[in-house]
Amino acid sequence: MNSYGSRPAPTASTFELVAWLFMRLSGVLLLILALGHLVIMHLINDIGKINYEFVAGRWSGELGMLWRGYDWLMLILAMLHGVNGMRTILEDYLSPGRRRILVLTVLYVVSFAFLAAGSYVVFSFRRVM
Amino acid sequence: MKVELKIQRFDPVKDQEPHFETYAVDCEPTDRVLDALLQVKGLMDGTLTLRKSCAHGVCGSDGMRINGRNRLACKELIQSQEQPIVVEPMKGFKIVKDLVVDMEPFFEKFRAVKPYLINEDPPPAKERLQSEKQREKFEDATKCILCACCTTSCPTFWADSEFLGPAALVAAQRFIFDSRDQAKEERLDIVGEKEGAWKCRTIFNCTDACPRDIEVTKAIGEIKKEELFRKL
Ligand code: SF4
Ligand code: SF4
Ligand code: FES
């Protein structure tokens, strides 16, 4: 059955499958979350009312964890969705080699730093009066 | 009617770069672009090089870029083209001469998906039966004539020549969904690789280009779905 000679037989890429599925699911979720965000921040509340007090109050009140979770989910999904999109484009348009590895490394390091900083802020935030 | 053609020429012996040359021919509006090209070759410049065989949209040998879109020259009517009609070789392959490109990498990808029935059972006396419903699943993909119009219209393929490309994926779909075939898993392993179905960005250029009206992007989508559901 094996007719690949000395080459290894192909094995479907589970990573690419998961990445593909993630893009679809996170896309739909982000649409809902971001629309919700837009409605809350710009339609229900007046844009002039939104300041430190507003956000700090929301994050510290009774539903604090829920709002933090909402914002964190948006952060995670948007970052991973965006980074995977960038990875896709870079892998399409940069040929394999040192330059591609370098650019992808920069992308991963920077986005990890953003993710870590964002997550840290979301969960360690204490309101200062 | 007078027809103006702008044809990309390239002679590897003389030219560094491809360039355009303009020709004026006399055609019927209902002639095909191929007729105009053959007029140039027959009456004006015998060195113009192109592939063609059946002249009836069956053999798939005269795929080329006509006014920016991949088409079979033998299927495009003069009257439905804007003038001057710009004719270029398909993009993404090495040009051999003028409108002839080196299709070997294309056929190599085609062969990679094992485009033949694999069934280890001894053949029955008459035939391997299949219901109409089972047949429907891959009917569309059987229409492929390997013209490469789809693959060479795909921006992902232009950027990454390792990409298997829509034509090979259509061939894979044709056997993956064939109830008589027994190598479904192996094929899914082949087209499920990074440079396989996952490289398709659903740009739909291939569907627009296919002269056989195969729903190419849909076929690739079915492969992706099949990859997903066999893992779940
Ligand atoms: S749908 Fe996929 S295969 Fe077709 S042109 Fe777009 S990226 Fe290429
Ligand atoms: S799928 Fe259509 S465009 Fe692609 S090679 Fe087959 S016939 Fe040509
Ligand atoms: S010459 Fe055969 S398809 Fe056009």
Tab-separated table of C-alpha atoms and ligand atoms in Angstrom:
chain	number	residue	atom	x	y	z
A	1	MET	CA	0.000	0.000	0.000
A	2	ASN	CA	2.810	2.397	0.870
A	3	SER	CA	4.113	4.020	-2.265
A	4	TYR	CA	6.035	6.903	-0.792
A	5	GLY	CA	9.485	5.363	-1.154
A	6	SER	CA	11.968	6.894	1.235
A	7	ARG	CA	9.689	9.823	2.010
A	8	PRO	CA	7.506	9.606	5.083
A	9	ALA	CA	3.861	8.869	4.375
A	10	PRO	CA	1.692	11.985	4.734
A	11	THR	CA	-0.108	12.448	8.016
A	12	ALA	CA	-2.889	14.991	8.083
A	13	SER	CA	-2.035	18.044	10.172
A	14	THR	CA	-4.169	18.173	13.305
A	15	PHE	CA	-2.748	21.577	14.159
A	16	GLU	CA	-3.954	23.109	10.900
A	17	LEU	CA	-7.345	21.490	11.387
A	18	VAL	CA	-7.691	22.902	14.894
A	19	ALA	CA	-6.448	26.302	13.736
A	20	TRP	CA	-9.002	26.290	10.928
A	21	LEU	CA	-11.826	25.343	13.268
A	22	PHE	CA	-10.699	27.889	15.856
A	23	MET	CA	-10.822	30.692	13.283
A	24	ARG	CA	-14.448	29.861	12.488
A	25	LEU	CA	-15.616	29.476	16.090
A	26	SER	CA	-13.694	32.459	17.465
A	27	GLY	CA	-14.922	34.533	14.541
A	28	VAL	CA	-18.557	33.847	15.402
A	29	LEU	CA	-17.974	34.343	19.134
A	30	LEU	CA	-16.069	37.570	18.554
A	31	LEU	CA	-18.876	38.899	16.436
A	32	ILE	CA	-21.304	38.352	19.310
A	33	LEU	CA	-18.937	39.619	21.998
A	34	ALA	CA	-17.796	42.658	20.061
A	35	LEU	CA	-21.354	43.602	19.077
A	36	GLY	CA	-22.354	43.242	22.732
A	37	HIS	CA	-19.427	45.430	23.706
A	38	LEU	CA	-20.425	48.026	21.145
A	39	VAL	CA	-24.040	48.057	22.297
A	40	ILE	CA	-23.092	48.392	25.976
A	41	MET	CA	-20.385	50.990	25.521
A	42	HIS	CA	-21.869	53.135	22.776
A	43	LEU	CA	-25.616	52.681	22.692
A	44	ILE	CA	-26.782	51.861	26.213
A	45	ASN	CA	-24.224	54.113	27.857
A	46	ASP	CA	-23.287	57.516	26.617
A	47	ILE	CA	-19.705	57.596	25.373
A	48	GLY	CA	-19.027	60.659	27.564
A	49	LYS	CA	-19.843	58.647	30.671
A	50	ILE	CA	-17.184	56.056	30.056
A	51	ASN	CA	-14.117	56.779	32.137
A	52	TYR	CA	-11.942	55.127	34.739
A	53	GLU	CA	-14.785	55.084	37.264
A	54	PHE	CA	-17.123	53.338	34.861
A	55	VAL	CA	-14.750	50.487	34.009
A	56	ALA	CA	-13.347	50.167	37.522
A	57	GLY	CA	-16.871	50.073	38.919
A	58	ARG	CA	-17.926	47.398	36.516
A	59	TRP	CA	-14.893	45.250	37.286
A	60	SER	CA	-15.241	45.622	41.065
A	61	GLY	CA	-18.995	45.341	41.570
A	62	GLU	CA	-20.995	42.230	42.298
A	63	LEU	CA	-20.717	41.039	38.719
A	64	GLY	CA	-17.037	41.979	38.606
A	65	MET	CA	-15.796	38.530	37.705
A	66	LEU	CA	-18.364	38.220	34.945
A	67	TRP	CA	-17.254	41.481	33.330
A	68	ARG	CA	-13.607	40.598	33.752
A	69	GLY	CA	-14.346	37.235	32.140
A	70	TYR	CA	-16.173	38.965	29.264
A	71	ASP	CA	-13.306	41.337	28.599
A	72	TRP	CA	-10.672	38.659	29.013
A	73	LEU	CA	-12.435	36.323	26.589
A	74	MET	CA	-12.536	39.115	24.054
A	75	LEU	CA	-8.855	39.770	24.584
A	76	ILE	CA	-7.862	36.115	24.233
A	77	LEU	CA	-10.043	35.404	21.227
A	78	ALA	CA	-9.131	38.600	19.396
A	79	MET	CA	-5.414	38.120	20.003
A	80	LEU	CA	-5.333	34.464	18.990
A	81	HIS	CA	-7.603	35.084	16.005
A	82	GLY	CA	-5.441	37.967	14.870
A	83	VAL	CA	-2.144	36.196	15.468
A	84	ASN	CA	-3.266	33.095	13.614
A	85	GLY	CA	-4.443	35.275	10.753
A	86	MET	CA	-1.029	36.952	10.643
A	87	ARG	CA	0.706	33.575	10.789
A	88	THR	CA	-1.379	32.402	7.847
A	89	ILE	CA	-0.548	35.448	5.759
A	90	LEU	CA	3.155	35.352	6.628
A	91	GLU	CA	3.406	31.658	5.851
A	92	ASP	CA	1.666	32.243	2.531
A	93	TYR	CA	3.839	35.135	1.457
A	94	LEU	CA	7.262	34.519	3.010
A	95	SER	CA	9.142	31.537	1.657
A	96	PRO	CA	10.497	29.126	4.264
A	97	GLY	CA	13.816	30.248	5.676
A	98	ARG	CA	15.516	32.450	8.242
A	99	ARG	CA	13.490	35.575	7.459
A	100	ARG	CA	10.194	33.766	7.968
A	101	ILE	CA	11.340	32.239	11.250
A	102	LEU	CA	12.513	35.651	12.451
A	103	VAL	CA	9.280	37.458	11.575
A	104	LEU	CA	7.116	34.714	13.066
A	105	THR	CA	9.202	34.712	16.255
A	106	VAL	CA	8.760	38.460	16.636
A	107	LEU	CA	5.011	38.035	16.070
A	108	TYR	CA	4.732	35.313	18.717
A	109	VAL	CA	6.871	37.107	21.301
A	110	VAL	CA	5.055	40.428	20.925
A	111	SER	CA	1.614	38.861	21.016
A	112	PHE	CA	2.510	36.722	24.021
A	113	ALA	CA	3.659	39.869	25.825
A	114	PHE	CA	0.367	41.612	25.018
A	115	LEU	CA	-1.626	38.589	26.123
A	116	ALA	CA	0.298	38.276	29.378
A	117	ALA	CA	0.080	42.000	30.169
A	118	GLY	CA	-3.632	42.086	29.314
A	119	SER	CA	-4.452	39.014	31.376
A	120	TYR	CA	-2.453	40.368	34.292
A	121	VAL	CA	-4.360	43.646	34.246
A	122	VAL	CA	-7.752	41.971	33.904
A	123	PHE	CA	-7.283	39.684	36.897
A	124	SER	CA	-5.075	41.661	39.263
A	125	PHE	CA	-6.857	44.968	38.900
A	126	ARG	CA	-7.738	46.753	42.181
A	127	ARG	CA	-9.755	49.877	42.185
A	128	VAL	CA	-8.035	52.990	43.520
A	129	MET	CA	-10.421	55.599	44.875
B	1	MET	CA	-15.109	42.315	-37.507
B	2	LYS	CA	-11.652	43.685	-36.725
B	3	VAL	CA	-10.146	42.207	-33.640
B	4	GLU	CA	-7.119	43.488	-31.813
B	5	LEU	CA	-5.081	40.968	-29.857
B	6	LYS	CA	-2.380	41.762	-27.338
B	7	ILE	CA	-0.399	38.601	-26.824
B	8	GLN	CA	2.362	38.014	-24.328
B	9	ARG	CA	5.411	36.632	-26.118
B	10	PHE	CA	8.488	34.998	-24.701
B	11	ASP	CA	11.206	33.136	-26.535
B	12	PRO	CA	13.674	31.683	-24.040
B	13	VAL	CA	16.419	31.714	-26.657
B	14	LYS	CA	16.151	35.437	-27.419
B	15	ASP	CA	14.240	37.161	-24.631
B	16	GLN	CA	15.175	38.032	-21.064
B	17	GLU	CA	11.630	39.030	-20.139
B	18	PRO	CA	8.191	38.392	-21.613
B	19	HIS	CA	6.735	41.293	-23.595
B	20	PHE	CA	3.473	42.066	-25.370
B	21	GLU	CA	2.891	42.235	-29.087
B	22	THR	CA	-0.219	43.493	-30.822
B	23	TYR	CA	-1.922	41.867	-33.804
B	24	ALA	CA	-5.016	42.802	-35.805
B	25	VAL	CA	-7.078	39.994	-37.309
B	26	ASP	CA	-10.425	39.650	-39.048
B	27	CYS	CA	-12.925	37.441	-37.243
B	28	GLU	CA	-16.599	36.628	-36.921
B	29	PRO	CA	-18.039	37.782	-33.584
B	30	THR	CA	-18.998	34.167	-32.955
B	31	ASP	CA	-15.447	32.905	-33.502
B	32	ARG	CA	-13.525	31.833	-30.462
B	33	VAL	CA	-10.352	33.422	-29.127
B	34	LEU	CA	-8.549	30.277	-30.250
B	35	ASP	CA	-9.593	30.971	-33.870
B	36	ALA	CA	-8.041	34.417	-33.624
B	37	LEU	CA	-4.830	33.026	-32.154
B	38	LEU	CA	-4.602	30.396	-34.891
B	39	GLN	CA	-5.109	33.113	-37.469
B	40	VAL	CA	-2.125	34.969	-36.061
B	41	LYS	CA	-0.076	31.798	-36.064
B	42	GLY	CA	-1.192	30.670	-39.527
B	43	LEU	CA	-1.135	33.974	-41.394
B	44	MET	CA	1.028	36.459	-39.537
B	45	ASP	CA	3.626	34.923	-37.272
B	46	GLY	CA	4.281	31.206	-37.329
B	47	THR	CA	6.527	31.401	-34.296
B	48	LEU	CA	3.579	32.061	-31.963
B	49	THR	CA	3.508	29.026	-29.697
B	50	LEU	CA	0.438	27.658	-27.942
B	51	ARG	CA	-1.094	24.345	-26.959
B	52	LYS	CA	-4.419	23.202	-28.311
B	53	SER	CA	-5.920	19.979	-29.409
B	54	CYS	CA	-9.658	19.327	-29.455
B	55	ALA	CA	-10.782	22.956	-29.929
B	56	HIS	CA	-14.057	21.977	-28.253
B	57	GLY	CA	-13.412	22.433	-24.548
B	58	VAL	CA	-12.783	18.766	-23.867
B	59	CYS	CA	-9.048	18.141	-23.768
B	60	GLY	CA	-8.013	20.943	-21.441
B	61	SER	CA	-4.859	21.908	-23.292
B	62	ASP	CA	-5.493	25.570	-24.121
B	63	GLY	CA	-5.974	27.115	-20.704
B	64	MET	CA	-4.634	30.679	-20.684
B	65	ARG	CA	-5.268	34.110	-19.219
B	66	ILE	CA	-7.715	35.987	-21.407
B	67	ASN	CA	-8.378	39.572	-20.362
B	68	GLY	CA	-7.102	38.735	-16.918
B	69	ARG	CA	-9.162	35.598	-16.377
B	70	ASN	CA	-8.150	31.993	-16.830
B	71	ARG	CA	-10.166	30.530	-19.674
B	72	LEU	CA	-9.983	27.922	-22.411
B	73	ALA	CA	-9.282	29.864	-25.599
B	74	CYS	CA	-11.520	27.429	-27.499
B	75	LYS	CA	-14.549	28.264	-25.322
B	76	GLU	CA	-14.341	32.057	-25.250
B	77	LEU	CA	-16.309	33.873	-27.915
B	78	ILE	CA	-14.710	36.929	-29.471
B	79	GLN	CA	-17.922	38.915	-29.008
B	80	SER	CA	-17.921	38.438	-25.255
B	81	GLN	CA	-14.422	39.873	-24.841
B	82	GLU	CA	-13.415	43.485	-24.542
B	83	GLN	CA	-10.819	44.698	-27.026
B	84	PRO	CA	-7.909	44.576	-27.225
B	85	ILE	CA	-8.082	40.992	-26.078
B	86	VAL	CA	-5.108	40.492	-23.775
B	87	VAL	CA	-3.779	36.936	-23.881
B	88	GLU	CA	-1.182	35.690	-21.401
B	89	PRO	CA	0.057	32.285	-20.293
B	90	MET	CA	-1.333	30.887	-17.033
B	91	LYS	CA	0.417	32.344	-14.000
B	92	GLY	CA	2.509	30.440	-11.494
B	93	PHE	CA	4.317	28.038	-13.842
B	94	LYS	CA	7.549	28.438	-15.750
B	95	ILE	CA	6.936	29.682	-19.277
B	96	VAL	CA	8.332	27.307	-21.880
B	97	LYS	CA	7.543	29.601	-24.799
B	98	ASP	CA	4.856	32.249	-25.419
B	99	LEU	CA	1.604	30.747	-24.114
B	100	VAL	CA	3.010	27.339	-23.248
B	101	VAL	CA	3.863	26.726	-19.603
B	102	ASP	CA	5.581	23.807	-17.927
B	103	MET	CA	2.717	21.761	-16.460
B	104	GLU	CA	4.890	19.079	-14.880
B	105	PRO	CA	4.628	20.468	-11.312
B	106	PHE	CA	0.855	20.524	-11.806
B	107	PHE	CA	0.658	16.855	-12.775
B	108	GLU	CA	3.036	15.954	-9.978
B	109	LYS	CA	0.544	17.380	-7.455
B	110	PHE	CA	-2.257	15.584	-9.243
B	111	ARG	CA	-0.422	12.269	-8.939
B	112	ALA	CA	0.272	12.935	-5.269
B	113	VAL	CA	-3.395	12.451	-4.340
B	114	LYS	CA	-3.480	9.024	-6.054
B	115	PRO	CA	-6.134	9.873	-8.622
B	116	TYR	CA	-7.235	6.315	-9.348
B	117	LEU	CA	-9.628	3.851	-7.778
B	118	ILE	CA	-8.065	1.846	-4.973
B	119	ASN	CA	-10.025	-1.249	-4.091
B	120	GLU	CA	-8.298	-4.404	-2.879
B	121	ASP	CA	-11.364	-6.625	-3.241
B	122	PRO	CA	-11.384	-8.934	-6.250
B	123	PRO	CA	-13.488	-7.334	-8.955
B	124	PRO	CA	-17.010	-8.744	-9.209
B	125	ALA	CA	-18.095	-10.488	-12.397
B	126	LYS	CA	-19.885	-7.469	-13.816
B	127	GLU	CA	-19.202	-4.177	-12.080
B	128	ARG	CA	-18.805	-2.491	-8.704
B	129	LEU	CA	-22.309	-1.270	-8.085
B	130	GLN	CA	-23.155	2.160	-6.803
B	131	SER	CA	-26.452	3.927	-6.232
B	132	GLU	CA	-27.298	7.185	-7.933
B	133	LYS	CA	-27.158	8.911	-4.574
B	134	GLN	CA	-23.667	7.616	-3.868
B	135	ARG	CA	-22.573	8.776	-7.281
B	136	GLU	CA	-23.963	12.264	-6.814
B	137	LYS	CA	-21.451	12.999	-4.058
B	138	PHE	CA	-18.546	13.222	-6.486
B	139	GLU	CA	-20.325	13.645	-9.830
B	140	ASP	CA	-19.199	17.266	-10.141
B	141	ALA	CA	-15.522	16.431	-9.657
B	142	THR	CA	-15.544	13.824	-12.432
B	143	LYS	CA	-15.952	16.616	-14.974
B	144	CYS	CA	-12.395	17.876	-14.472
B	145	ILE	CA	-10.255	17.998	-17.625
B	146	LEU	CA	-7.010	18.989	-15.872
B	147	CYS	CA	-6.674	22.280	-17.683
B	148	ALA	CA	-5.049	23.945	-14.610
B	149	CYS	CA	-7.176	27.081	-14.993
B	150	CYS	CA	-8.191	26.768	-11.345
B	151	THR	CA	-4.772	26.182	-9.813
B	152	THR	CA	-3.154	28.991	-11.788
B	153	SER	CA	-5.897	31.444	-10.794
B	154	CYS	CA	-5.397	30.764	-7.093
B	155	PRO	CA	-3.596	33.600	-5.247
B	156	THR	CA	-2.464	31.146	-2.584
B	157	PHE	CA	-0.792	29.069	-5.277
B	158	TRP	CA	0.876	32.129	-6.828
B	159	ALA	CA	2.397	32.933	-3.457
B	160	ASP	CA	3.233	29.377	-2.448
B	161	SER	CA	4.064	26.901	-5.191
B	162	GLU	CA	4.103	24.067	-2.653
B	163	PHE	CA	0.321	24.343	-2.270
B	164	LEU	CA	-1.361	21.241	-3.671
B	165	GLY	CA	-3.806	23.501	-5.496
B	166	PRO	CA	-7.502	23.221	-6.320
B	167	ALA	CA	-7.209	20.781	-9.243
B	168	ALA	CA	-5.446	18.129	-7.159
B	169	LEU	CA	-7.971	18.695	-4.384
B	170	VAL	CA	-10.835	18.208	-6.821
B	171	ALA	CA	-9.248	14.914	-7.914
B	172	ALA	CA	-8.944	13.900	-4.267
B	173	GLN	CA	-12.578	14.795	-3.604
B	174	ARG	CA	-13.596	12.631	-6.524
B	175	PHE	CA	-12.159	9.504	-4.849
B	176	ILE	CA	-12.631	10.378	-1.178
B	177	PHE	CA	-16.391	10.467	-1.719
B	178	ASP	CA	-16.533	7.448	-4.033
B	179	SER	CA	-18.224	4.587	-2.174
B	180	ARG	CA	-16.216	2.048	-4.191
B	181	ASP	CA	-12.868	3.416	-3.087
B	182	GLN	CA	-11.067	1.983	-0.078
B	183	ALA	CA	-8.242	4.473	0.389
B	184	LYS	CA	-10.292	7.298	1.870
B	185	GLU	CA	-8.209	7.533	5.042
B	186	GLU	CA	-4.936	7.583	3.152
B	187	ARG	CA	-6.206	10.294	0.840
B	188	LEU	CA	-7.461	12.354	3.751
B	189	ASP	CA	-3.991	12.046	5.262
B	190	ILE	CA	-2.497	13.393	2.039
B	191	VAL	CA	-4.824	16.338	1.490
B	192	GLY	CA	-5.034	17.087	5.220
B	193	GLU	CA	-1.406	18.133	5.271
B	194	LYS	CA	-0.447	21.722	5.814
B	195	GLU	CA	0.052	22.334	2.086
B	196	GLY	CA	-3.210	20.595	1.265
B	197	ALA	CA	-6.808	21.627	1.837
B	198	TRP	CA	-5.918	23.850	4.795
B	199	LYS	CA	-3.979	26.185	2.506
B	200	CYS	CA	-7.178	27.043	0.681
B	201	ARG	CA	-8.351	30.474	1.791
B	202	THR	CA	-11.753	30.239	0.090
B	203	ILE	CA	-11.015	33.059	-2.340
B	204	PHE	CA	-13.237	31.407	-5.001
B	205	ASN	CA	-10.980	32.353	-7.935
B	206	CYS	CA	-10.829	28.674	-8.858
B	207	THR	CA	-14.596	28.339	-9.059
B	208	ASP	CA	-14.749	31.363	-11.338
B	209	ALA	CA	-11.986	29.991	-13.548
B	210	CYS	CA	-13.199	26.431	-14.047
B	211	PRO	CA	-14.338	26.012	-17.657
B	212	ARG	CA	-16.278	22.895	-16.653
B	213	ASP	CA	-18.273	24.824	-14.056
B	214	ILE	CA	-17.085	22.590	-11.273
B	215	GLU	CA	-17.824	24.049	-7.860
B	216	VAL	CA	-14.184	23.799	-6.902
B	217	THR	CA	-14.257	25.709	-3.628
B	218	LYS	CA	-17.264	23.680	-2.503
B	219	ALA	CA	-15.388	20.449	-3.228
B	220	ILE	CA	-12.472	21.678	-1.111
B	221	GLY	CA	-14.899	22.664	1.632
B	222	GLU	CA	-16.292	19.131	1.639
B	223	ILE	CA	-12.800	17.770	2.123
B	224	LYS	CA	-12.224	20.120	5.075
B	225	LYS	CA	-15.504	19.000	6.634
B	226	GLU	CA	-14.577	15.368	6.151
B	227	GLU	CA	-11.172	15.979	7.792
B	228	LEU	CA	-12.940	17.560	10.730
B	229	PHE	CA	-15.613	14.927	11.240
B	230	ARG	CA	-13.278	11.977	11.090
B	231	LYS	CA	-11.310	13.488	14.000
B	232	LEU	CA	-14.372	14.265	16.133
C	1	SF4	S1	-10.936	28.828	-3.096
C	1	SF4	FE1	-9.038	27.962	-2.311
C	1	SF4	S2	-8.152	26.844	-3.980
C	1	SF4	FE2	-9.744	28.167	-4.842
C	1	SF4	S3	-8.661	30.001	-5.493
C	1	SF4	FE3	-9.323	30.298	-3.431
C	1	SF4	S4	-7.646	29.693	-2.098
C	1	SF4	FE4	-7.294	28.863	-4.125
C	2	SF4	S1	-11.216	21.740	-11.737
C	2	SF4	FE1	-11.881	22.868	-13.540
C	2	SF4	S2	-10.336	24.473	-13.789
C	2	SF4	FE2	-9.472	22.947	-12.427
C	2	SF4	S3	-8.285	21.616	-13.743
C	2	SF4	FE3	-10.325	20.706	-13.498
C	2	SF4	S4	-11.490	21.480	-15.229
C	2	SF4	FE4	-9.680	22.760	-15.061
C	3	FES	S1	-8.348	22.829	-27.235
C	3	FES	FE1	-9.141	21.193	-26.043
C	3	FES	S2	-10.014	22.268	-24.420
C	3	FES	FE2	-9.493	23.890	-25.735
